[in-house]
PDB file of C-alpha atoms in Angstrom:
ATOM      1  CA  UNK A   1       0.000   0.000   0.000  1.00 92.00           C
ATOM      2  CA  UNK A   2       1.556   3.165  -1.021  1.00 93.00           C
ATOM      3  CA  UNK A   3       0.283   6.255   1.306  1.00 96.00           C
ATOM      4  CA  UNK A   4      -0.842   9.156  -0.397  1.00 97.00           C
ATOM      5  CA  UNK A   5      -0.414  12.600   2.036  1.00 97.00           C
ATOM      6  CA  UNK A   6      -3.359  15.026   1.673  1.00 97.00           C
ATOM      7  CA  UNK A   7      -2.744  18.858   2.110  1.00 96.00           C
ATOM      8  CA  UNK A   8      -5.144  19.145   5.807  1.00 96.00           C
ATOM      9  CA  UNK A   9      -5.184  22.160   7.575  1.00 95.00           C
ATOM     10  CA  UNK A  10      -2.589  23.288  10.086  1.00 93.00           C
ATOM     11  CA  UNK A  11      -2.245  20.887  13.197  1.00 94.00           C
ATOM     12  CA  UNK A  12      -3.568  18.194  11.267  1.00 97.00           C
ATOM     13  CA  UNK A  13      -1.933  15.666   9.222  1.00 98.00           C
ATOM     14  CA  UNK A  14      -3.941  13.385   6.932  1.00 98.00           C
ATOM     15  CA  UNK A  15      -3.206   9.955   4.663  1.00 98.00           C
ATOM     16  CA  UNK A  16      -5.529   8.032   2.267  1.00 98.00           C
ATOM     17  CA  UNK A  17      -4.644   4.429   1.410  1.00 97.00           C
ATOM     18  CA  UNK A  18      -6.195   2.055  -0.770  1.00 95.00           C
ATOM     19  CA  UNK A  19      -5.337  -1.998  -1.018  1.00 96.00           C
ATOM     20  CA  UNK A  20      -8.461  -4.611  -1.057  1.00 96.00           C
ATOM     21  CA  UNK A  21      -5.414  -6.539  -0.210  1.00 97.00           C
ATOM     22  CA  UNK A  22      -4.533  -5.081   3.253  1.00 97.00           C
ATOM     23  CA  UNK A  23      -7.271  -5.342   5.821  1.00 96.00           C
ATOM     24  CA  UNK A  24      -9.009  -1.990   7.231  1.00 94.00           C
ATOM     25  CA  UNK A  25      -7.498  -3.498  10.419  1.00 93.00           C
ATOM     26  CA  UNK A  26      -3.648  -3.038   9.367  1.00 96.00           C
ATOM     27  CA  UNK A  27      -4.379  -0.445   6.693  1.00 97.00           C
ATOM     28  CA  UNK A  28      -5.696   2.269   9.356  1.00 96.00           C
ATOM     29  CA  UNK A  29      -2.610   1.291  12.175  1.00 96.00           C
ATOM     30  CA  UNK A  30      -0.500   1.598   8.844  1.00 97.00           C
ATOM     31  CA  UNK A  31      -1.133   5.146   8.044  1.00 98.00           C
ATOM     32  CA  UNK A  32      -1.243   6.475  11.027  1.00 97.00           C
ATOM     33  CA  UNK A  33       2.078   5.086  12.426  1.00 98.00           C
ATOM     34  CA  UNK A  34       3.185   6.849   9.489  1.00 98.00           C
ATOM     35  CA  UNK A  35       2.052  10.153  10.185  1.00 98.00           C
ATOM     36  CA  UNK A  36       2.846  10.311  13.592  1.00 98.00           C
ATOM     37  CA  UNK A  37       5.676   8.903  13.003  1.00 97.00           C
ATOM     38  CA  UNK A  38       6.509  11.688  10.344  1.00 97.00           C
ATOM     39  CA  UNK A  39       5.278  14.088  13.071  1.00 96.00           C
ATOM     40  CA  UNK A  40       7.770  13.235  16.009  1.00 96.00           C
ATOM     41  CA  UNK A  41      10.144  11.928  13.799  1.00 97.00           C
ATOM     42  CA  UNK A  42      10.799   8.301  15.269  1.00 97.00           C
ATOM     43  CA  UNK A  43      10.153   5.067  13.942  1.00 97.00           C
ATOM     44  CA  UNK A  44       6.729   4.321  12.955  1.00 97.00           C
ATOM     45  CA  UNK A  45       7.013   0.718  14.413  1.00 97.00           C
ATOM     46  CA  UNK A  46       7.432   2.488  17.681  1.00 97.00           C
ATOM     47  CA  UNK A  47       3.666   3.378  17.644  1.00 97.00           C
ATOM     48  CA  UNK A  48       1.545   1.523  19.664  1.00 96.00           C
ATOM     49  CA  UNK A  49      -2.521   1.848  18.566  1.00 95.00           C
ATOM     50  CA  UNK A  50      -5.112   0.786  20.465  1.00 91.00           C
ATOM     51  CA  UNK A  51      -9.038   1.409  19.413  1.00 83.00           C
ATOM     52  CA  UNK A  52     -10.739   3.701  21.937  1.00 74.00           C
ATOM     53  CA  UNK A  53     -13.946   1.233  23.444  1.00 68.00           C
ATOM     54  CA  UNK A  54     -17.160   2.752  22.925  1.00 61.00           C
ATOM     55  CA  UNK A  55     -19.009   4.717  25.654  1.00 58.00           C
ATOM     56  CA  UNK A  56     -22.231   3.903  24.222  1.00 55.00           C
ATOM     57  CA  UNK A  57     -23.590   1.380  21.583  1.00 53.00           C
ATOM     58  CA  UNK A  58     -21.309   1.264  18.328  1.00 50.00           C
ATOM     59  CA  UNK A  59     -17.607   1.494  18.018  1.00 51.00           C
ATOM     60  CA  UNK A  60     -15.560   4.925  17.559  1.00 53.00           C
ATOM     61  CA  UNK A  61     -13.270   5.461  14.458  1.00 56.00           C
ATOM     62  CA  UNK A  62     -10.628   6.916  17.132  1.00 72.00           C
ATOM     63  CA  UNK A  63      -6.987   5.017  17.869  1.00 88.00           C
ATOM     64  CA  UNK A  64      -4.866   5.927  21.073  1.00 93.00           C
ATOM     65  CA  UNK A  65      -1.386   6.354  19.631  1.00 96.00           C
ATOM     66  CA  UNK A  66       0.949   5.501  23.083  1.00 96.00           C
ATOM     67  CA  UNK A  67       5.133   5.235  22.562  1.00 97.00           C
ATOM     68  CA  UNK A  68       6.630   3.003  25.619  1.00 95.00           C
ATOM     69  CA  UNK A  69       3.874   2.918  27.490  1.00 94.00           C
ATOM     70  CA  UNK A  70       2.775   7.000  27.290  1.00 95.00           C
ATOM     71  CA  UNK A  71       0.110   8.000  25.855  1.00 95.00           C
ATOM     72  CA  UNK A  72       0.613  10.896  22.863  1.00 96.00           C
ATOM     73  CA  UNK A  73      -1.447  14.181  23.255  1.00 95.00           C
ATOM     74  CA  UNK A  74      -2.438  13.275  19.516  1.00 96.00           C
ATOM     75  CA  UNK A  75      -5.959  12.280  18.165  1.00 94.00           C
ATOM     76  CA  UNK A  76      -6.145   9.386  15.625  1.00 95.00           C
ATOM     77  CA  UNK A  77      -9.529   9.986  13.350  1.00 95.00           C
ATOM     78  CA  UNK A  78     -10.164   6.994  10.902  1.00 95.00           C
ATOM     79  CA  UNK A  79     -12.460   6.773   7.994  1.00 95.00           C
ATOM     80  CA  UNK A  80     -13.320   3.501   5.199  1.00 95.00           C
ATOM     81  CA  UNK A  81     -14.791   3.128   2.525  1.00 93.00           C
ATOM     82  CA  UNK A  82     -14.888  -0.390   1.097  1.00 92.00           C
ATOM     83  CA  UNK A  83     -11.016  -0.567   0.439  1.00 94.00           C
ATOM     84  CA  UNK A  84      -9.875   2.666   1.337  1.00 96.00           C
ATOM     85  CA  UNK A  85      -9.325   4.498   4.444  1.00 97.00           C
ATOM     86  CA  UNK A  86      -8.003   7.951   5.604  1.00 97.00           C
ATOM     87  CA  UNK A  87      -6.777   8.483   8.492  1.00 97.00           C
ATOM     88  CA  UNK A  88      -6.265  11.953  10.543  1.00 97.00           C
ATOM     89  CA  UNK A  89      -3.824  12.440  13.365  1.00 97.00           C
ATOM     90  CA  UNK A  90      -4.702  16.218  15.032  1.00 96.00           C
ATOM     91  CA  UNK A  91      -3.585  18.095  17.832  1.00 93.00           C
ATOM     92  CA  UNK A  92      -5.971  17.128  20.868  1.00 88.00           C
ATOM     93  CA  UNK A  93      -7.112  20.870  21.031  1.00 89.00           C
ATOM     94  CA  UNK A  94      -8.579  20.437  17.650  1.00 94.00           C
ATOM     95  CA  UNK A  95     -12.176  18.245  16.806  1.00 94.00           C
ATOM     96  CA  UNK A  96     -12.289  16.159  13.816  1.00 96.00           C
ATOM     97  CA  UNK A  97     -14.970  14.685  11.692  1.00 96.00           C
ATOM     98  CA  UNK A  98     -13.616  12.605   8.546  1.00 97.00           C
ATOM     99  CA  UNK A  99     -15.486  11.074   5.345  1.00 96.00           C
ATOM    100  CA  UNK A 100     -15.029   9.232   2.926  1.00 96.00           C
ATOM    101  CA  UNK A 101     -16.811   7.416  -0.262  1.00 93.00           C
ATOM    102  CA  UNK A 102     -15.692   6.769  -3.602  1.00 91.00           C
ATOM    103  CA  UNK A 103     -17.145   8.119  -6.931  1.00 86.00           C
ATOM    104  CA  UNK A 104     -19.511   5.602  -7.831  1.00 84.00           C
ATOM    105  CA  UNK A 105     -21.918   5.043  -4.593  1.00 81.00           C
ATOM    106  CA  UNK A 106     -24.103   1.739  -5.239  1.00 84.00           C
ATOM    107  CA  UNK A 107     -28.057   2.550  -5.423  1.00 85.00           C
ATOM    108  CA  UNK A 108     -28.343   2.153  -1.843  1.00 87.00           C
ATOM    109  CA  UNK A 109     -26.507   5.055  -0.580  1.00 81.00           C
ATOM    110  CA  UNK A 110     -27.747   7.141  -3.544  1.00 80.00           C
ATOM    111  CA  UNK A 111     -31.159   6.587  -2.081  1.00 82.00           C
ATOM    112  CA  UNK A 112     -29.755   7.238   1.343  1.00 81.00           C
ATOM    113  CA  UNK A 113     -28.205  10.399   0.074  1.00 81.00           C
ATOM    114  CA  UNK A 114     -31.036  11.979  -1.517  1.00 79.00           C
ATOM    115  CA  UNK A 115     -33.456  10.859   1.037  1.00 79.00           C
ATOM    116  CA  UNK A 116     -31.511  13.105   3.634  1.00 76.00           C
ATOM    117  CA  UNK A 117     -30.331  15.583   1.535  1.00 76.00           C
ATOM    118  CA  UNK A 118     -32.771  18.416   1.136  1.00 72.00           C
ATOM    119  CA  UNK A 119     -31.107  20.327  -2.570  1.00 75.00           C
ATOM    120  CA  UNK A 120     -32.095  22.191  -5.501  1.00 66.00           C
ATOM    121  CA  UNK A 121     -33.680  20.737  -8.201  1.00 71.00           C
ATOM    122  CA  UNK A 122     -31.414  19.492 -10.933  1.00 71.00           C
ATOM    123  CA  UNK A 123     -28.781  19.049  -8.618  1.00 77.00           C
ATOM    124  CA  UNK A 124     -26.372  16.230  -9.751  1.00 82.00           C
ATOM    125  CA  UNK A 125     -25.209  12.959  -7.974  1.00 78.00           C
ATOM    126  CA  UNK A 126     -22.035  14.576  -7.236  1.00 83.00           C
ATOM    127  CA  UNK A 127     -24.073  17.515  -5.792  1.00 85.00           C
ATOM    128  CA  UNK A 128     -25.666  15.061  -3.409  1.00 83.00           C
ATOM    129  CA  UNK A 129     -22.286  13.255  -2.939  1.00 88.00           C
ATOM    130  CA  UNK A 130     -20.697  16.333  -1.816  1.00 90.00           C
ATOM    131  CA  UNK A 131     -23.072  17.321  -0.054  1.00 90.00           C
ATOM    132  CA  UNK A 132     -23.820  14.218   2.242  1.00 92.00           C
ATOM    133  CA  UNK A 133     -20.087  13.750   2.598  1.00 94.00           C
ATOM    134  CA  UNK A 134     -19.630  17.252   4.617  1.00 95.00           C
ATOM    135  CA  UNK A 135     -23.136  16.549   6.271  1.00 94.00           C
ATOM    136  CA  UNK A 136     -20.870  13.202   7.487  1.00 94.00           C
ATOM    137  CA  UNK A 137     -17.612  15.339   8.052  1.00 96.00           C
ATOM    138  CA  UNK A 138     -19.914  17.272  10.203  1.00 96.00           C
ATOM    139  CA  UNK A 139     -21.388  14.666  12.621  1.00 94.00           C
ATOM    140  CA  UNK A 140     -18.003  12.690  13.019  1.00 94.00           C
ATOM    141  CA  UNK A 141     -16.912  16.162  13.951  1.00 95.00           C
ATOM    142  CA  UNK A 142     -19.790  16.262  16.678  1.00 94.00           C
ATOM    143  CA  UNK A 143     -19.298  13.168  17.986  1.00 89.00           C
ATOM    144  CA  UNK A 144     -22.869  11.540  18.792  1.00 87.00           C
ATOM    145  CA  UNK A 145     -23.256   9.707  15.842  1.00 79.00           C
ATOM    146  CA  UNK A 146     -26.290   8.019  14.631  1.00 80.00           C
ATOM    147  CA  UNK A 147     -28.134  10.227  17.859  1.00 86.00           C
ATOM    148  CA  UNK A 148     -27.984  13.085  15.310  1.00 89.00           C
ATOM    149  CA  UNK A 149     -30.192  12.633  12.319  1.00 88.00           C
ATOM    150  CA  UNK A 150     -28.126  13.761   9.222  1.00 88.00           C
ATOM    151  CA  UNK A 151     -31.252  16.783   7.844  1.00 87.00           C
ATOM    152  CA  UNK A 152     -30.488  18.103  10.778  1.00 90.00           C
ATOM    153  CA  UNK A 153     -26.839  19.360   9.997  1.00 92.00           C
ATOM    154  CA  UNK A 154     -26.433  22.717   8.502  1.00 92.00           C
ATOM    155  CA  UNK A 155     -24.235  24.030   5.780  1.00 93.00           C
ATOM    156  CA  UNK A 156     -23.810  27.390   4.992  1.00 93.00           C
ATOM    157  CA  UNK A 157     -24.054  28.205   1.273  1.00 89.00           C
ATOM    158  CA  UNK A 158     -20.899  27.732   0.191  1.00 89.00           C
ATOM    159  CA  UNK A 159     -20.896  24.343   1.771  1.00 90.00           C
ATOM    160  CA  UNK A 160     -17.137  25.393   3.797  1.00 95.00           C
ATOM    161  CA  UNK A 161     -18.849  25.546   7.478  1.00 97.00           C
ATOM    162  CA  UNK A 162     -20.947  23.100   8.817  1.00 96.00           C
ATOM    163  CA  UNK A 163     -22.890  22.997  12.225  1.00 96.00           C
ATOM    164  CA  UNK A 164     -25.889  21.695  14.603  1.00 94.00           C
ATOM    165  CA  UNK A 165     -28.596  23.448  15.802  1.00 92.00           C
ATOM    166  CA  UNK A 166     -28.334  22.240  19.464  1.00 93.00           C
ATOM    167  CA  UNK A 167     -24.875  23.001  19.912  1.00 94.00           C
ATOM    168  CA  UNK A 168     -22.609  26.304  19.048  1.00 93.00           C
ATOM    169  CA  UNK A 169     -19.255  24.980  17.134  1.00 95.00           C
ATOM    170  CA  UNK A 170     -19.503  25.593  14.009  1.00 96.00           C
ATOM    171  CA  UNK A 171     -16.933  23.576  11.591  1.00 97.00           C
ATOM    172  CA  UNK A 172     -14.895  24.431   9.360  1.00 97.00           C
ATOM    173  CA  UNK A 173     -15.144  22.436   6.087  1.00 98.00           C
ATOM    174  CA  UNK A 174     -12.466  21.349   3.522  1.00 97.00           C
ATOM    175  CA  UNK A 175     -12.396  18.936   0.669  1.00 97.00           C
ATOM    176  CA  UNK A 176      -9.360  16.274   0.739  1.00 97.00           C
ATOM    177  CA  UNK A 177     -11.146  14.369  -2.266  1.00 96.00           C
ATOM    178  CA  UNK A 178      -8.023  12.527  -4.338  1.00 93.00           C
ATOM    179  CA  UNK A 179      -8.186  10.521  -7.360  1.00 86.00           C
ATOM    180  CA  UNK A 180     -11.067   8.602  -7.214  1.00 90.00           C
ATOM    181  CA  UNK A 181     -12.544   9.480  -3.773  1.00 95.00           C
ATOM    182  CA  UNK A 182     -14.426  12.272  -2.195  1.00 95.00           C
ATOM    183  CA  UNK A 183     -12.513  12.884   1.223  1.00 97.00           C
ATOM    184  CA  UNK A 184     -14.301  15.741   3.574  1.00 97.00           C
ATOM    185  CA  UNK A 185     -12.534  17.002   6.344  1.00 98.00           C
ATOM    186  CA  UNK A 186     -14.487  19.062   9.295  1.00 98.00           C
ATOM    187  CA  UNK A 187     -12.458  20.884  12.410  1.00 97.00           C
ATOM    188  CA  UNK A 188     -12.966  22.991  14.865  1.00 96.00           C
ATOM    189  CA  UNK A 189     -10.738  24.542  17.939  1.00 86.00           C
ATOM    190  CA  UNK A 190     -12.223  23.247  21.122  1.00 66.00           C
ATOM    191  CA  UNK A 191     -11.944  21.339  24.443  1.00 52.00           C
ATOM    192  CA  UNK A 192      -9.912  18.033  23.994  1.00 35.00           C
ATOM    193  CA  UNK A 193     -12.479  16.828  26.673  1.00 38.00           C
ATOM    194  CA  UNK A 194     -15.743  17.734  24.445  1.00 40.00           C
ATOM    195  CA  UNK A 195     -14.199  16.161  21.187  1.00 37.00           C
ATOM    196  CA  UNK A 196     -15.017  12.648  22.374  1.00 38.00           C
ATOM    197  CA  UNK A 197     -18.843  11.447  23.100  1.00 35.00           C
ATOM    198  CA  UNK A 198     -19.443  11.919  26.858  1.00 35.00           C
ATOM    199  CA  UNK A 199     -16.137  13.391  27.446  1.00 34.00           C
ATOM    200  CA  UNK A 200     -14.278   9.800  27.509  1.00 32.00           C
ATOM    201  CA  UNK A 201     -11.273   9.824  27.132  1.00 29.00           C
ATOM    202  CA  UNK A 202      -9.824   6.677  28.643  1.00 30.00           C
ATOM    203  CA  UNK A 203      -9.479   3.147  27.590  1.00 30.00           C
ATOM    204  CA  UNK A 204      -8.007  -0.118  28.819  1.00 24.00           C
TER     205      UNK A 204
END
């Protein structure tokens, strides 16, 4: 798998990878050994990665990057589509909301898409695409997940901040998309404590 960098925003550092060949397991612990590794500047095998456990029903998309036993004030953001994943590494001052899809969504998600996705008429697939992946971007951002429907979300016109109505961050927005995939990345400056659901941020 070669690692393709993206051009994030300041304080965060983002990857994509694609191999059906690697498994989402090793290609996510992959890329982001890289990163922080090209971040501290030590070897990338020194990276320990362990999933954060969930709080509440589902899984989170975070790793806890540790070296000899201490844990890194870094935050590991993972998102995959079908072969490909992108991962994130960010200050812990910083929230961050990742997605991810390909170009050619099966008839599933299209549905999906445009059945939550409120747009002008004669908008395009990729109008929808884009869209739903910064509504996404947005509620990885937030944190609560499926608790959140995605209408709710709110863009501004130019589709570059992205918010909640229940709660006062508002995002910013920026498109990552390479090659064949449409990557949208959402941040905001905030308490390391509130950029984890229910302010958890220990695992074991």
């Amino acid at each position: 798998m070669e690692p393709v960098v993206l051009k994030a925003p300041a304080g965060i550092d983002a990857r994509l990878g694609w191999d059906p060949a690697v498994t989402p397991h090793d290609r996510k612990r992959i890329l982001a050994r890289g990163i922080i590794g090209a971040r501290l500047g030590i070897d990338p095998a020194s990276v320990r990665l362990e999933r954060e456990p969930p709080t509440t029903f589902g899984h989170h998309t975070r790793l806890i990057a540790s070296v000899d036993g201490k844990e890194l004030p870094l935050v590991v953001t993972v998102a995959e589509f079908r072969a490909a994943t992108v991962v994130a590494v960010s200050d812990h001052g910083i929230r961050v909301g990742i997605d991810l899809r390909d170009m050619h969504p099966d008839a599933d998600l299209r549905a999906a898409i445009r059945s939550h996705s409120r747009l002008w008429e004669g908008s395009t697939d990729l109008d929808y695409l884009n869209h739903w992946t910064r509504v996404q971007a947005v509620l990885a951002a937030d944190g609560r997940g499926m608790r959140v429907r995605p209408e709710l979300v709110v863009l501004d016109q130019g589709g570059t901040r992205g918010w909640t109505p229940d709660r006062p961050t508002r995002y910013h927005i920026v498109d990552l998309s390479r090659n064949a995939y449409v990557i949208t990345l959402a941040y905001a400056a905030g308490n390391a404590e509130d950029s984890r659901p229910d302010g958890a941020l220990k695992r074991r």
